[in-house]
Coordinates of C-alpha atoms and ligand atoms in Angstrom, one line a residue:
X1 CA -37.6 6.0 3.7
X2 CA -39.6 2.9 4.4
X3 CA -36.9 0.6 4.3
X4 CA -34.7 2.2 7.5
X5 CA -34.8 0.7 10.7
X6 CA -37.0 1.3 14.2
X7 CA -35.4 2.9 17.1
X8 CA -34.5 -0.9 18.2
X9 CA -32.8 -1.6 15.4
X10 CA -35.4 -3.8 13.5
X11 CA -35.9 -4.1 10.1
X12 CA -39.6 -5.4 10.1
X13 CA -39.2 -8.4 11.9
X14 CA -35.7 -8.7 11.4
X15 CA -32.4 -7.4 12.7
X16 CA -32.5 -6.0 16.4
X17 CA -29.4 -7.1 19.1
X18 CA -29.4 -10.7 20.4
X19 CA -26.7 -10.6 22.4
X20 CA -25.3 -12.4 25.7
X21 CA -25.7 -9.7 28.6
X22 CA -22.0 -9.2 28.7
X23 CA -21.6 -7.4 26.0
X24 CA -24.9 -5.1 26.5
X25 CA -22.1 -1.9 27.7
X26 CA -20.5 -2.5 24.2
X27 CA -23.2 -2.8 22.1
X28 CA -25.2 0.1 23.9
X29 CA -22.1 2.6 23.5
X30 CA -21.8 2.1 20.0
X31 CA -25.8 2.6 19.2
X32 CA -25.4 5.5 21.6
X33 CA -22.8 7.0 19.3
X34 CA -22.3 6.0 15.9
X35 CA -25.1 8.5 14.9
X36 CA -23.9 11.2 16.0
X37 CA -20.4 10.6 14.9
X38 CA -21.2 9.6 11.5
X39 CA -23.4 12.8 10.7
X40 CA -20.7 15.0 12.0
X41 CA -19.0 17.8 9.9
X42 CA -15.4 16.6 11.2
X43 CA -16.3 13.3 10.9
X44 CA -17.7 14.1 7.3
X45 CA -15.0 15.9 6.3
X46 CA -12.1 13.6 7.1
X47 CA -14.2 10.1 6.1
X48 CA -14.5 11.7 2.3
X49 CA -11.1 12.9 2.1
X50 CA -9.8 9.2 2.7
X51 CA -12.1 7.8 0.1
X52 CA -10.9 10.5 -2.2
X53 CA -7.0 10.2 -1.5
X54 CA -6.5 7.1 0.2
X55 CA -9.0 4.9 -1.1
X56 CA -9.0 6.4 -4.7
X57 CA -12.9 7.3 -5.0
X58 CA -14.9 8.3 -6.5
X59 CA -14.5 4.9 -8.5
X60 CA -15.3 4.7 -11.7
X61 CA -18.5 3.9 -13.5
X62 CA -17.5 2.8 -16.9
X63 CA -19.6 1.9 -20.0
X64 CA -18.8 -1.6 -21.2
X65 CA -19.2 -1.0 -24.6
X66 CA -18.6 -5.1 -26.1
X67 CA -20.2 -6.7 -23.0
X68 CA -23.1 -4.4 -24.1
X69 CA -23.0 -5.9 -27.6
X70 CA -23.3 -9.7 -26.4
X71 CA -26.4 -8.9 -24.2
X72 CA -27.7 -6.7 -26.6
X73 CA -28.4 -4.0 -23.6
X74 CA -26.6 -0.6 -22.3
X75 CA -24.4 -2.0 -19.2
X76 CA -22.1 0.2 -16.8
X77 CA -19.6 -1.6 -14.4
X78 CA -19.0 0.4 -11.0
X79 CA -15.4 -0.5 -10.3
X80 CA -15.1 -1.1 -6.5
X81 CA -12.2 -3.1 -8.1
X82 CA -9.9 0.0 -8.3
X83 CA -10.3 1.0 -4.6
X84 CA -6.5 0.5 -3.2
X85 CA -7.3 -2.7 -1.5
X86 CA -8.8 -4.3 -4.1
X87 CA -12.5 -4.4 -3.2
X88 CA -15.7 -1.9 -1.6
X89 CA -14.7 -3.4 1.8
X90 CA -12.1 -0.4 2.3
X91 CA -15.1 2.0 2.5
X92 CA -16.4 0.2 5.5
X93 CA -13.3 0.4 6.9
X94 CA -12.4 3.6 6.7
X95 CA -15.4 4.7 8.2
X96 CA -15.4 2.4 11.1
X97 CA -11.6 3.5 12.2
X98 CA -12.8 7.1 12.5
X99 CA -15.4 6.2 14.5
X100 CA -13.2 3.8 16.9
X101 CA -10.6 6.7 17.0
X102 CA -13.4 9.3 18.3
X103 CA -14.7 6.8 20.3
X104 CA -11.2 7.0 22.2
X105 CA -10.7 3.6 21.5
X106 CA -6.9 2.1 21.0
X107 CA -7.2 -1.5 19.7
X108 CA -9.6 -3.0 16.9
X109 CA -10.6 -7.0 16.6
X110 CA -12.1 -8.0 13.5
X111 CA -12.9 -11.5 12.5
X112 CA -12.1 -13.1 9.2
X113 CA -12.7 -15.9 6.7
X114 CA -11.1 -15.4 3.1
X115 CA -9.3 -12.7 4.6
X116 CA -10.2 -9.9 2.5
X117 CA -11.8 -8.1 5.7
X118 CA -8.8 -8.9 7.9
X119 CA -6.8 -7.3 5.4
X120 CA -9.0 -4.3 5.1
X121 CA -9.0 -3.9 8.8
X122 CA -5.4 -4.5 9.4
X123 CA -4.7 -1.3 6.5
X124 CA -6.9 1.3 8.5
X125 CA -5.4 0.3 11.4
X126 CA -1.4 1.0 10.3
X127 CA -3.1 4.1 8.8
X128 CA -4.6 5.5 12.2
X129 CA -1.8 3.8 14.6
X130 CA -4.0 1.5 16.2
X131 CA -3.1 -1.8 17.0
X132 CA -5.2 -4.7 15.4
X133 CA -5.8 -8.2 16.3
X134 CA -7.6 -10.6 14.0
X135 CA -9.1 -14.0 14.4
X136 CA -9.2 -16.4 11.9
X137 CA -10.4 -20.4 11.8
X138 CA -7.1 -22.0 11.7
X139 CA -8.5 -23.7 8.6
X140 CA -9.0 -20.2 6.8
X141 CA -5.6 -19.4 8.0
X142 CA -3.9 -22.1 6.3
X143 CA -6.2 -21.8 2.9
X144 CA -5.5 -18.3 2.9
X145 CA -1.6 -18.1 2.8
X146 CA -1.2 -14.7 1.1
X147 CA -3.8 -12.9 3.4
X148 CA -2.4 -13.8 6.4
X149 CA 0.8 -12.9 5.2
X150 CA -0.2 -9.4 4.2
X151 CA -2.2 -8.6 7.2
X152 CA 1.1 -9.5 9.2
X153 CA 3.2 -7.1 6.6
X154 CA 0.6 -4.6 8.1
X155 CA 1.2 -5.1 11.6
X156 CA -1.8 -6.8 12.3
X157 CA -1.9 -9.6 15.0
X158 CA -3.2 -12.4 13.2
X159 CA -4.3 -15.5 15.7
X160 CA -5.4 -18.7 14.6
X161 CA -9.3 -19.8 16.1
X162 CA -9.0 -23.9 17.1
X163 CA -12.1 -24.1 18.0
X164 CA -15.5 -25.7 16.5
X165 CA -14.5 -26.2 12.9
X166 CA -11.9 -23.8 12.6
X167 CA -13.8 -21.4 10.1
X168 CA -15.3 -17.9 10.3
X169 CA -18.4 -18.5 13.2
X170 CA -15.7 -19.8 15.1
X171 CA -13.8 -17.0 14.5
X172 CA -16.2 -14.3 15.1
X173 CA -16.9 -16.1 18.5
X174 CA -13.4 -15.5 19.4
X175 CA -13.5 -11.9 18.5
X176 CA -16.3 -11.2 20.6
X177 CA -15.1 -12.7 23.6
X178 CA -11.8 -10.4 23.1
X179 CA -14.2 -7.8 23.0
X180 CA -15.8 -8.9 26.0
X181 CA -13.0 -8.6 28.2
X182 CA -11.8 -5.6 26.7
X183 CA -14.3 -3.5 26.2
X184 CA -12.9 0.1 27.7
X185 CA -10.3 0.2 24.6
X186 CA -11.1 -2.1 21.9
X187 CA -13.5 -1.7 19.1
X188 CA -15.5 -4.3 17.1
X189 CA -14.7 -3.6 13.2
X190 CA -17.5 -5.9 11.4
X191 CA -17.2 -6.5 7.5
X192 CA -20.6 -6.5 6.6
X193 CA -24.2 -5.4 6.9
X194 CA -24.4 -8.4 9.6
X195 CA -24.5 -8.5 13.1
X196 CA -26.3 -7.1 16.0
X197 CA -27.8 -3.5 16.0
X198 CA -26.3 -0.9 14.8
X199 CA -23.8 -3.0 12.7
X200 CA -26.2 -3.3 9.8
X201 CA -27.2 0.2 9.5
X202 CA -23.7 1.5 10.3
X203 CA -22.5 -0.1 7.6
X204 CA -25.1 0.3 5.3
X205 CA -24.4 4.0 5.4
X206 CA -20.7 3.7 5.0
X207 CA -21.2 1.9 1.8
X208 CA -24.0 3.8 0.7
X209 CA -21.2 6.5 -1.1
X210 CA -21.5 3.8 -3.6
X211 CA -24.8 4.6 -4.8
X212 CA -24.5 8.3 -3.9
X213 CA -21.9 8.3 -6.7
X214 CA -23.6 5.7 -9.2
X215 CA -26.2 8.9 -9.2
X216 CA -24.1 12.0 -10.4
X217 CA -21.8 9.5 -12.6
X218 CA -25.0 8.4 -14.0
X219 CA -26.4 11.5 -14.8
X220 CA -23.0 12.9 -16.0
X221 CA -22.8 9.9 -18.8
X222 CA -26.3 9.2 -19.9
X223 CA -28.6 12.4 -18.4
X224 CA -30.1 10.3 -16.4
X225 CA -30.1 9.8 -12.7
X226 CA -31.6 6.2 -12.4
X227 CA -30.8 3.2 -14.3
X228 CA -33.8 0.3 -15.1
X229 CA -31.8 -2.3 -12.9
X230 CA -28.8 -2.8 -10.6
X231 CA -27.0 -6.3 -10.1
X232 CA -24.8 -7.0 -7.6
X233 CA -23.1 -10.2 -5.5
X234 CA -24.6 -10.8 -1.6
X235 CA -22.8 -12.6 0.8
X236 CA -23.6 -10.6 4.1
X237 CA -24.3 -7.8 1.3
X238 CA -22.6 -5.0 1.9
X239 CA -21.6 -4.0 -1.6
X240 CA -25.4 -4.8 -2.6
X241 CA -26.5 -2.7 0.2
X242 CA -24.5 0.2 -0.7
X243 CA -25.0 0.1 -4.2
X244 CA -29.0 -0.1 -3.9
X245 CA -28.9 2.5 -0.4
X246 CA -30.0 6.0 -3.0
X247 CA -31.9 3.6 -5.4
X248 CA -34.2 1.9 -2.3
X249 CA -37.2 4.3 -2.7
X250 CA -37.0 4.7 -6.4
X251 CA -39.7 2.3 -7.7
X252 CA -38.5 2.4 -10.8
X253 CA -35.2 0.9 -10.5
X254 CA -35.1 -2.7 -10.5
X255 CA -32.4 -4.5 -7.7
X256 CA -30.9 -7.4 -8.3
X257 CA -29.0 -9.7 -5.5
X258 CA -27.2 -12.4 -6.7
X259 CA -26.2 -15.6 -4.1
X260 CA -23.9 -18.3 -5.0
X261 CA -25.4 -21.3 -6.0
X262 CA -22.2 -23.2 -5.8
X263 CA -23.0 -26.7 -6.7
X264 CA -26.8 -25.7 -6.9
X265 CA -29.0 -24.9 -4.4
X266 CA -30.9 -28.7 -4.7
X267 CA -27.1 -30.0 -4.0
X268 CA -26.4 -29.6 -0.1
X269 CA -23.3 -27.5 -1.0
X270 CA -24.3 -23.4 -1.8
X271 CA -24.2 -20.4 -0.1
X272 CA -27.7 -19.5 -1.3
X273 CA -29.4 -18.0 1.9
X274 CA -32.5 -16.6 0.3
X275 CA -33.2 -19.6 -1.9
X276 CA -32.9 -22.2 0.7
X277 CA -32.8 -20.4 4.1
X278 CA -35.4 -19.7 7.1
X279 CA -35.6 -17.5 10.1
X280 CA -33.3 -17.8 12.7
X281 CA -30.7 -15.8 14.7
X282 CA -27.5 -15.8 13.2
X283 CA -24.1 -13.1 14.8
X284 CA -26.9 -11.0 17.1
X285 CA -29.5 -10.5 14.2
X286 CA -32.4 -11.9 13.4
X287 CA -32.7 -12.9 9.5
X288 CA -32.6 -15.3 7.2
X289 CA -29.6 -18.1 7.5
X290 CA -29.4 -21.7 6.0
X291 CA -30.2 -24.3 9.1
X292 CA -31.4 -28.0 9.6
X293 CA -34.3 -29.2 11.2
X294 CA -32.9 -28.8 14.9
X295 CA -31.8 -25.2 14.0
X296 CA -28.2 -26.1 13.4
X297 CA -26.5 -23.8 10.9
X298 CA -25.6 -25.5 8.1
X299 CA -21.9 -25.0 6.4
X300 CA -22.1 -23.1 3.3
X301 CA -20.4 -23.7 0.3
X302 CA -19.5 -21.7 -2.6
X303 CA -16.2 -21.7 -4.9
X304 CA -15.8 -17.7 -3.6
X305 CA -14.9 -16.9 -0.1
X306 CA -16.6 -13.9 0.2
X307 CA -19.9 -15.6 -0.2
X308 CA -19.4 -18.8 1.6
X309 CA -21.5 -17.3 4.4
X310 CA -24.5 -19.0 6.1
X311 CA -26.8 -15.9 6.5
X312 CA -27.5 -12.4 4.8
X313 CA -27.9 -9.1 6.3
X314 CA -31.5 -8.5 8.0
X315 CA -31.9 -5.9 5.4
X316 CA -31.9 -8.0 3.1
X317 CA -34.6 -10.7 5.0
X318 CA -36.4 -8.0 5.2
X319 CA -36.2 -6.6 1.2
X320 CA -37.0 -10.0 0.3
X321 CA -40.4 -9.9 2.2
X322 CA -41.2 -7.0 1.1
X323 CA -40.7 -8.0 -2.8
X324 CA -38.6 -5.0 -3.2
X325 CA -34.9 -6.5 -4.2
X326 CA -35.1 -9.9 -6.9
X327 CA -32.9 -12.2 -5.3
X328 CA -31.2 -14.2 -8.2
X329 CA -28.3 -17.3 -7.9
X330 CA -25.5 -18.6 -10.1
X331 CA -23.5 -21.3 -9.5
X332 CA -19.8 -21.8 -9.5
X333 CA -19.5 -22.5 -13.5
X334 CA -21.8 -20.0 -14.3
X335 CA -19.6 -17.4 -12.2
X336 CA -16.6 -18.8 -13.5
X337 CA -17.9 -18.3 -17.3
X338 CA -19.0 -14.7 -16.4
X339 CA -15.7 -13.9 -15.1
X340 CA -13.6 -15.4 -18.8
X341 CA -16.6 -13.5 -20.1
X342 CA -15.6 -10.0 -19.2
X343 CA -12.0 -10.6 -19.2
X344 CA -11.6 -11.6 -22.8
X345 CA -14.5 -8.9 -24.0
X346 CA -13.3 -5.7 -21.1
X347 CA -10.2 -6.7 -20.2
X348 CA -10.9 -6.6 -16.7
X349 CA -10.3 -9.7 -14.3
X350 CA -13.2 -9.9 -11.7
X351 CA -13.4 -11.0 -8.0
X352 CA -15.3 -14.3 -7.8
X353 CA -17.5 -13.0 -6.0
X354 CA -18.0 -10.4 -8.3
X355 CA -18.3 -12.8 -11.2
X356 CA -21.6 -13.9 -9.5
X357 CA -23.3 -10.9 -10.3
X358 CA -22.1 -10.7 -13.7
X359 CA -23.8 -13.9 -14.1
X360 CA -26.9 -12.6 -13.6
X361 CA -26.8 -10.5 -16.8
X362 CA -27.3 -14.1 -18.8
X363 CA -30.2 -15.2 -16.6
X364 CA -32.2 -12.3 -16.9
X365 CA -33.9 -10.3 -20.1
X366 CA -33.5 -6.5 -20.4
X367 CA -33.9 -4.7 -23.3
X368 CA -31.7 -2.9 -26.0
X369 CA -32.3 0.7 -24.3
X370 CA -32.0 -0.5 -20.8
X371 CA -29.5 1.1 -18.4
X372 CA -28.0 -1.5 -16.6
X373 CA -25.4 -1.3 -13.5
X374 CA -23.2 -4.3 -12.5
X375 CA -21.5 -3.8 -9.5
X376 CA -17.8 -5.5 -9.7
X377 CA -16.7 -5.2 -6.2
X378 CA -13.4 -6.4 -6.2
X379 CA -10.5 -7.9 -8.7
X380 CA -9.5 -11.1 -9.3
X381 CA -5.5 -11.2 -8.7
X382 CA -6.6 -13.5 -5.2
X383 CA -9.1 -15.7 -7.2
X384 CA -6.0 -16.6 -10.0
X385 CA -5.6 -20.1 -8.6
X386 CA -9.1 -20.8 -9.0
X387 CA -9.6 -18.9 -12.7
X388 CA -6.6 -20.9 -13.8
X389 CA -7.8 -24.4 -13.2
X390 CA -10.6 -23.9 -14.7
X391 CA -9.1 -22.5 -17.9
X392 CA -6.9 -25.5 -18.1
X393 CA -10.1 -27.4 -17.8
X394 CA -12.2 -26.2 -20.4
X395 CA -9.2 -24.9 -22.6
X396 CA -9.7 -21.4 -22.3
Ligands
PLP401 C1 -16.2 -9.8 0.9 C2 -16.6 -9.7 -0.5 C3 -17.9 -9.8 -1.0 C4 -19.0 -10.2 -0.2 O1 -19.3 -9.4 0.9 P1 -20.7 -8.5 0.9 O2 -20.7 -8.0 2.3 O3 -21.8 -9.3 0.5 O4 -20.5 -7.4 -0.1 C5 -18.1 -9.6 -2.3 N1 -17.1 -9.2 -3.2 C6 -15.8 -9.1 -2.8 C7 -14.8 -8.7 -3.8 C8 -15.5 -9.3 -1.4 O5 -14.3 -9.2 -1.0

C-alpha cells in the first residue's frame, strides 16, 4: 500500500511526532506497542465482539432509493448513525480501551470540544472499569450542556480548561500535561486520525472496519465490491479515513472529503483546512492547518462542532498531494439543506457534520448507473437546536 506510513511515522512529508521531550517515554511506549496489540488474536477477537454486541456493527449500508431519484444516481448511506453512541467515533474507542487495558494502564484523559469524543471515551471507560478524566475549554463546557451532563452520568471526570480561549487546543494542552505527570497509569485516548505518531495510523486502522464492511455489504447488494465514489465529512477525518482505508489502492474508486465551508472559505469564518490552509505543525504532526502570516493558528468556524477544527489528519495532507482523495466544501446552508433534504425524502435525521457530506452529492455530477456511498457518521438528535432555527427561518 503506498499510502501507509515510514517506520517514523511519516506520511510523505507529513505526520511524524513533534513532541516536547517530556513525553518521549509516552509516546515511545505506545509506538512500541500498539502494533503488536492491535494484530493480536485476543486482541482481535474481543475488539470485534464489541463492535458486534456493544456497538451494534456491522452498520448498515442501505440503498436510498428517493434520494437516488432527485440526483438521478444509485446512492448507499453507511449508517455510522446507528452505532449506540450515535456516531463512528465508538469504533475508535473501543479499540483504544483494549489497548490501554493491555497496556496495564488504569486511567484514560481524552480531550474534548463538542463533546461527542468525551462522551465516547467516558462510555468505554464505565464499560472496562477505568476511571476517565476529560478536559474541556470551559467555553465548550458551557455550550455543550447535555455532553457534559452525560459524560458525568458515565462517571467521567469532566474538568473545565481556563486557559487560552477556553476551547479544544486549550484543552488538549491540558490533557497532555496530565499525561505528562502521569505517565505509568494513564493513557491518551485521541478522537481522531490527528496527533503525533502512532495516533494517526492507530486510528486509521480502528476505523478502517468501516470500509472493510462497505466491501462484503457492497458486494452482497449490488455484486459488486467497489463503488465509482465515496463522500464523506473531514474534520480531523477519522470517519473519511476509515471509510476510504480498503478503497485507498483501488484506482478506480473516486474519494470524496468534504470540509465545512461555514460562512465560505473567502469569509475568515470556515473550517476549511484544505481549501485555505498551509504547512505547519499542529497536536505533534506535521500537516496542513489554517494559520496567519506569523504562524498563528487561526480559530475555525463552522456551524458543526465536529468540524470546527483548525487542521486535518497528515493523511489527509498527504492524499491531497498526492491527487488521490477530491477534497470538496459546503457551507453551513448548504449542509443545513442537505440535512432537510434526506430527512423529508429517507426519513433519517443527520449529524451536521454528516450533512456536509451529503452536500457534496449536489456539487458534483455522477451518472445514472453510478454506485455512490455517503458516509452518515452520526445522527442529528444533538444538532436539533440548530435544525430547528433554521426550519423556522426558511419555513420548512
Ligand atoms: C466528531 C465527528 C465528526 C468529525 O470527526 P472526524 O474525525 O473528521 O470523523 C464527524 N461526524 C460526526 C457525527 C462526529 O461526531
Amino acid at each position: 500500500m503506498m499510502y501507509k506510513i515510514d517506520k517514523k511515522g511519516f506520511y510523505g512529508e507529513f505526520g511524524g511526532a513533534f513532541i516536547p521531550e517530556m513525553l518521549y517515554p509516552n509516546i515511545r511506549e505506545l509506538q512500541s506497542e500498539y502494533l503488536q496489540i492491535i494484530g493480536s488474536d485476543d486482541f482481535r477477537e474481543e475488539y470485534y465482539s464489541l463492535l458486534r454486541n456493544y456497538a451494534g456493527r456491522p452498520s448498515p449500508l442501505y440503498y436510498a432509493a428517493r434520494l437516488s431519484e432527485h440526483y438521478k444516481t444509485r446512492i448507499f448511506l453507511k449508517r455510522e448513525d446507528l452505532n449506540h453512541t450515535g456516531a463512528h467515533k465508538i469504533n475508535n474507542t473501543i479499540g483504544q480501551i483494549l489497548i490501554a487495558r493491555r497496556m496495564g494502564k488504569t486511567r484514560v484523559v481524552a480531550e474534548t470540544g463538542a463533546g461527542q469524543h468525551g462522551v465516547a471515551a467516558a462510555t468505554v471507560c464505565a464499560l472496562a472499569g477505568l476511571k476517565c478524566v476529560v478536559y474541556m475549554g470551559k467555553l465548550d463546557v458551557e455550550r455543550q450542556a447535555p455532553n457534559v451532563q452525560r459524560m458525568r452520568m458515565l462517571g467521567a471526570e469532566v474538568i473545565p480548561v481556563m486557559s487560552g480561549n477556553m476551547t479544544l487546543k486549550d484543552a488538549t494542552n491540558e490533557a497532555i500535561r496530565d499525561w505528562i505527570s502521569n505517565p505509568a497509569d494513564t493513557y491518551y485516548m485521541i478522537g481522531s486520525v490527528v496527533g503525533p505518531h502512532p495516533y494517526p495510523d492507530l486510528v486509521t486502522k480502528l476505523q478502517s472496519v468501516i470500509s472493510e464492511e462497505i466491501k462484503i455489504q457492497l458486494q452482497e447488494q449490488t455484486g459488486r465490491k467497489n463503488p465509482d465514489s465515496i463522500i464523506a465529512c473531514v474534520g480531523g477525518g477519522s470517519n473519511a479515513a476509515g471509510s476510504f482505508y480498503h478503497f485507498l489502492d483501488e484506482k478506480e474508486v473516486k474519494l470524496i472529503a468534504v470540509e465545512a465551508a461555514g460562512k465560505g472559505t473567502e469569509t475568515g469564518e470556515s473550517a476549511a483546512t484544505i481549501a485555505i490552509g498551509s504547512p505547519g505543525i499542529i497536536h505533534g504532526s506535521r500537516t496542513i492547518l489554517m494559520q496567519n502570516d506569523d504562524g498563528q493558528i487561526t480559530e475555525p468556524y463552522s456551524v458543526s462542532a465536529g468540524l470546527d477544527y483548525p487542521g486535518i489528519g497528515p493523511l489527509f495532507a498527504w492524499l491531497n498531494e498526492k491527487g488521490r482523495v477530491i477534497f470538496e466544501n459546503a457551507t453551513d446552508k448548504e449542509a443545513l439543506d442537505a440535512a432537510f433534504l434526506l430527512m423529508r425524502l429517507e426519513g433519517i435525521i443527520p449529524a451536521l457534520e454528516s450533512a456536509h457530506a451529503l452536500a457534496a452529492l449536489g456539487k458534483m455530477t455522477f451518472t445514472e448507473n453510478d454506485i455512490v456511498v455517503v458516509i452518515i457518521s452520526g445522527r442529528g438528535d444533538k444538532d436539533m437546536e440548530a435544525f430547528v432555527r433554521y426550519a423556522e427561518q426558511n419555513n420548512l
